[in-house]
Amino acid sequence: MDIHVWLAYVVTAVVFSLAPGSGTVNSISNGLSYGTRRSLAAIAGLQIGLAIHIMLVGAGIGALVAQSALAFSVIKWVGAAYLVWLGVQKWRDKESLSTSETDQALSSLSLMKNAVLINLTNPKSIVFLVALFPQFIDPAKDQLTQLAVLGITTVLIDAMVMLGYTSLASQMGRFIRSEKVMSKINKLFGSMFVGCGALLASAKA
């Protein structure tokens, strides 16, 4: 892959990652509630989900999902329902500003699982990647190698962007010492998750 093509893709991938979405909401919410260190598991989970999408696109399955109204709808509604469920859980979250180490360890696993599912059940991501990758792949060269370069670049950039969102939110969270304020923040992000679910439900293939 030519360096200028790769640099053009880097710019595109940065814009893609910076765009507001359920992953962004998840990263900011986790940063505020749990801090950067505990949120690393969620960032990893988001990248696992994204990596699976990239592999599906590489295997040609992504194109089938993008072209199949039924497959798109099934994934879309599962994803929308999951985001709404997360929103309801966030609304009901009564988490204290201090938690035990055991709770933190368990939460890390839950945060990762939730993040994987958030990305995995977003069919719009598959459709976007199916449309995007061919623009940067030279059919005359080794396509598998080019796909690997694009995939790794996408995951690394998205991880850095999500880490940035999480770190900024974590810094803001340090100034929050009122559980009443944290409860309001949880409700705000709960509403945002529900909103993301509604947007996903209205998406068309």
Short mmCIF file of C-alpha atoms in Angstrom, two decimals:
data_model
loop_
_atom_site.label_atom_id
_atom_site.label_comp_id
_atom_site.label_asym_id
_atom_site.label_seq_id
_atom_site.Cartn_x
_atom_site.Cartn_y
_atom_site.Cartn_z
CA MET A 1 0.00 0.00 0.00
CA ASP A 2 1.36 3.40 -1.02
CA ILE A 3 2.11 5.74 1.87
CA HIS A 4 -0.09 8.55 0.49
CA VAL A 5 -3.03 6.15 0.20
CA TRP A 6 -2.46 5.00 3.77
CA LEU A 7 -2.24 8.59 5.05
CA ALA A 8 -5.50 9.42 3.29
CA TYR A 9 -7.08 6.44 5.02
CA VAL A 10 -5.68 7.55 8.39
CA VAL A 11 -7.49 10.88 8.02
CA THR A 12 -10.70 9.07 7.06
CA ALA A 13 -10.38 6.65 9.99
CA VAL A 14 -9.84 9.50 12.46
CA VAL A 15 -12.99 11.23 11.24
CA PHE A 16 -14.86 7.91 11.43
CA SER A 17 -13.76 7.36 15.04
CA LEU A 18 -14.41 10.95 16.14
CA ALA A 19 -17.98 10.88 14.84
CA PRO A 20 -20.48 10.63 17.73
CA GLY A 21 -22.04 7.22 18.19
CA SER A 22 -22.82 4.54 20.74
CA GLY A 23 -19.11 3.74 21.19
CA THR A 24 -18.39 7.38 21.94
CA VAL A 25 -21.23 7.56 24.45
CA ASN A 26 -19.98 4.36 26.07
CA SER A 27 -16.41 5.67 26.37
CA ILE A 28 -17.40 9.03 27.87
CA SER A 29 -19.89 7.43 30.24
CA ASN A 30 -17.32 4.91 31.47
CA GLY A 31 -14.67 7.60 31.89
CA LEU A 32 -16.97 9.66 34.09
CA SER A 33 -18.19 6.73 36.16
CA TYR A 34 -15.13 4.50 36.48
CA GLY A 35 -12.03 6.47 35.48
CA THR A 36 -9.52 5.72 32.74
CA ARG A 37 -7.92 2.58 34.20
CA ARG A 38 -11.15 0.65 34.72
CA SER A 39 -12.45 1.83 31.35
CA LEU A 40 -9.55 0.25 29.44
CA ALA A 41 -11.45 -3.04 29.41
CA ALA A 42 -14.37 -1.34 27.67
CA ILE A 43 -12.07 0.27 25.11
CA ALA A 44 -10.60 -3.17 24.40
CA GLY A 45 -14.12 -4.55 24.06
CA LEU A 46 -15.04 -1.92 21.50
CA GLN A 47 -11.97 -2.83 19.46
CA ILE A 48 -12.77 -6.55 19.66
CA GLY A 49 -16.20 -5.83 18.21
CA LEU A 50 -14.69 -3.59 15.52
CA ALA A 51 -12.04 -6.21 14.67
CA ILE A 52 -14.73 -8.86 14.23
CA HIS A 53 -16.57 -6.54 11.82
CA ILE A 54 -13.36 -6.02 9.86
CA MET A 55 -12.76 -9.78 9.63
CA LEU A 56 -16.35 -10.31 8.46
CA VAL A 57 -15.85 -7.67 5.77
CA GLY A 58 -12.58 -9.34 4.73
CA ALA A 59 -14.29 -12.71 4.50
CA GLY A 60 -17.01 -11.28 2.29
CA ILE A 61 -19.71 -11.82 4.92
CA GLY A 62 -19.93 -8.10 5.53
CA ALA A 63 -21.07 -7.53 1.95
CA LEU A 64 -23.78 -10.15 2.38
CA VAL A 65 -25.02 -8.42 5.53
CA ALA A 66 -24.97 -5.05 3.78
CA GLN A 67 -26.98 -6.45 0.86
CA SER A 68 -29.40 -8.59 2.90
CA ALA A 69 -32.33 -6.61 4.27
CA LEU A 70 -33.21 -9.46 6.63
CA ALA A 71 -29.71 -9.83 8.09
CA PHE A 72 -29.35 -6.06 8.44
CA SER A 73 -32.73 -5.79 10.18
CA VAL A 74 -32.05 -8.63 12.61
CA ILE A 75 -28.68 -7.21 13.68
CA LYS A 76 -30.14 -3.69 13.78
CA TRP A 77 -33.04 -4.58 16.08
CA VAL A 78 -30.87 -6.68 18.38
CA GLY A 79 -28.42 -3.79 18.63
CA ALA A 80 -31.16 -1.22 19.20
CA ALA A 81 -32.77 -3.33 21.92
CA TYR A 82 -29.39 -3.82 23.61
CA LEU A 83 -28.63 -0.09 23.60
CA VAL A 84 -32.05 0.68 25.09
CA TRP A 85 -31.44 -1.98 27.76
CA LEU A 86 -28.07 -0.39 28.57
CA GLY A 87 -29.79 2.99 28.79
CA VAL A 88 -32.37 1.68 31.24
CA GLN A 89 -29.61 0.10 33.35
CA LYS A 90 -27.72 3.40 33.36
CA TRP A 91 -30.85 5.24 34.46
CA ARG A 92 -31.24 2.81 37.36
CA ASP A 93 -27.54 2.85 38.27
CA LYS A 94 -27.11 3.65 41.96
CA GLU A 95 -23.34 3.17 41.98
CA SER A 96 -21.49 4.87 44.81
CA LEU A 97 -18.48 7.08 44.13
CA SER A 98 -16.34 4.41 45.81
CA THR A 99 -16.36 0.69 45.07
CA SER A 100 -14.48 -2.32 46.31
CA GLU A 101 -11.64 -3.97 44.36
CA THR A 102 -13.76 -7.08 43.86
CA ASP A 103 -16.55 -5.02 42.33
CA GLN A 104 -14.01 -3.29 40.10
CA ALA A 105 -12.65 -6.61 38.80
CA LEU A 106 -16.15 -7.88 38.05
CA SER A 107 -17.08 -4.58 36.46
CA SER A 108 -14.09 -4.76 34.10
CA LEU A 109 -15.40 -8.01 32.64
CA SER A 110 -18.89 -6.56 32.36
CA LEU A 111 -17.59 -3.37 30.77
CA MET A 112 -15.68 -5.37 28.15
CA LYS A 113 -18.66 -7.60 27.37
CA ASN A 114 -21.00 -4.63 27.04
CA ALA A 115 -18.57 -2.81 24.75
CA VAL A 116 -18.08 -5.84 22.48
CA LEU A 117 -21.84 -6.17 22.06
CA ILE A 118 -22.29 -2.43 21.46
CA ASN A 119 -19.98 -2.52 18.43
CA LEU A 120 -20.87 -6.02 17.29
CA THR A 121 -24.60 -5.30 17.04
CA ASN A 122 -24.19 -2.14 14.96
CA PRO A 123 -24.78 -3.13 11.31
CA LYS A 124 -24.12 0.44 10.16
CA SER A 125 -20.46 -0.15 10.96
CA ILE A 126 -20.34 -3.16 8.62
CA VAL A 127 -22.08 -1.24 5.83
CA PHE A 128 -19.66 1.66 6.25
CA LEU A 129 -16.58 -0.58 6.15
CA VAL A 130 -17.89 -2.49 3.13
CA ALA A 131 -18.23 0.83 1.29
CA LEU A 132 -14.99 2.32 2.62
CA PHE A 133 -12.31 -0.36 2.24
CA PRO A 134 -12.55 -0.82 -1.56
CA GLN A 135 -11.76 2.88 -2.01
CA PHE A 136 -8.29 2.30 -0.55
CA ILE A 137 -7.47 -1.20 -1.84
CA ASP A 138 -5.53 -1.66 -5.08
CA PRO A 139 -6.93 -4.80 -6.81
CA ALA A 140 -3.59 -5.29 -8.59
CA LYS A 141 -1.78 -5.85 -5.28
CA ASP A 142 -2.13 -8.36 -2.44
CA GLN A 143 -5.61 -7.56 -1.14
CA LEU A 144 -5.25 -9.56 2.08
CA THR A 145 -2.18 -7.58 3.13
CA GLN A 146 -3.89 -4.30 2.29
CA LEU A 147 -6.97 -5.32 4.25
CA ALA A 148 -4.80 -6.23 7.23
CA VAL A 149 -3.09 -2.83 7.11
CA LEU A 150 -6.42 -1.01 6.92
CA GLY A 151 -7.91 -3.16 9.67
CA ILE A 152 -5.02 -2.70 12.09
CA THR A 153 -4.96 1.03 11.35
CA THR A 154 -8.70 1.30 12.01
CA VAL A 155 -8.51 -0.51 15.35
CA LEU A 156 -5.46 1.41 16.59
CA ILE A 157 -6.92 4.80 15.66
CA ASP A 158 -10.30 4.00 17.16
CA ALA A 159 -8.63 2.78 20.36
CA MET A 160 -6.66 6.03 20.66
CA VAL A 161 -9.72 8.17 20.00
CA MET A 162 -11.82 6.26 22.54
CA LEU A 163 -8.97 6.50 25.05
CA GLY A 164 -8.94 10.26 24.47
CA TYR A 165 -12.68 10.52 25.10
CA THR A 166 -12.39 8.35 28.19
CA SER A 167 -9.41 10.25 29.62
CA LEU A 168 -11.09 13.63 29.17
CA ALA A 169 -14.26 12.35 30.80
CA SER A 170 -12.22 10.84 33.64
CA GLN A 171 -10.59 14.20 34.32
CA MET A 172 -14.02 15.79 34.51
CA GLY A 173 -15.21 13.00 36.78
CA ARG A 174 -12.53 13.80 39.35
CA PHE A 175 -14.32 17.05 40.13
CA ILE A 176 -17.60 15.29 40.79
CA ARG A 177 -17.94 14.54 44.50
CA SER A 178 -21.72 14.49 44.75
CA GLU A 179 -23.58 11.22 44.27
CA LYS A 180 -26.66 13.27 43.36
CA VAL A 181 -24.74 14.84 40.47
CA MET A 182 -23.42 11.42 39.41
CA SER A 183 -26.98 10.09 39.44
CA LYS A 184 -28.04 12.88 37.08
CA ILE A 185 -25.08 12.13 34.82
CA ASN A 186 -26.04 8.45 34.75
CA LYS A 187 -29.56 9.43 33.69
CA LEU A 188 -28.17 11.73 31.00
CA PHE A 189 -26.04 8.98 29.49
CA GLY A 190 -28.85 6.48 29.94
CA SER A 191 -30.99 8.75 27.79
CA MET A 192 -28.17 9.02 25.25
CA PHE A 193 -27.93 5.21 25.00
CA VAL A 194 -31.68 5.04 24.41
CA GLY A 195 -31.30 7.78 21.79
CA CYS A 196 -28.54 5.80 20.05
CA GLY A 197 -30.83 2.78 20.11
CA ALA A 198 -33.62 4.80 18.51
CA LEU A 199 -31.27 6.11 15.81
CA LEU A 200 -30.04 2.59 15.09
CA ALA A 201 -33.62 1.32 14.89
CA SER A 202 -34.39 3.97 12.26
CA ALA A 203 -31.33 3.10 10.15
CA LYS A 204 -31.84 1.64 6.70
CA ALA A 205 -29.55 -0.71 4.81
#
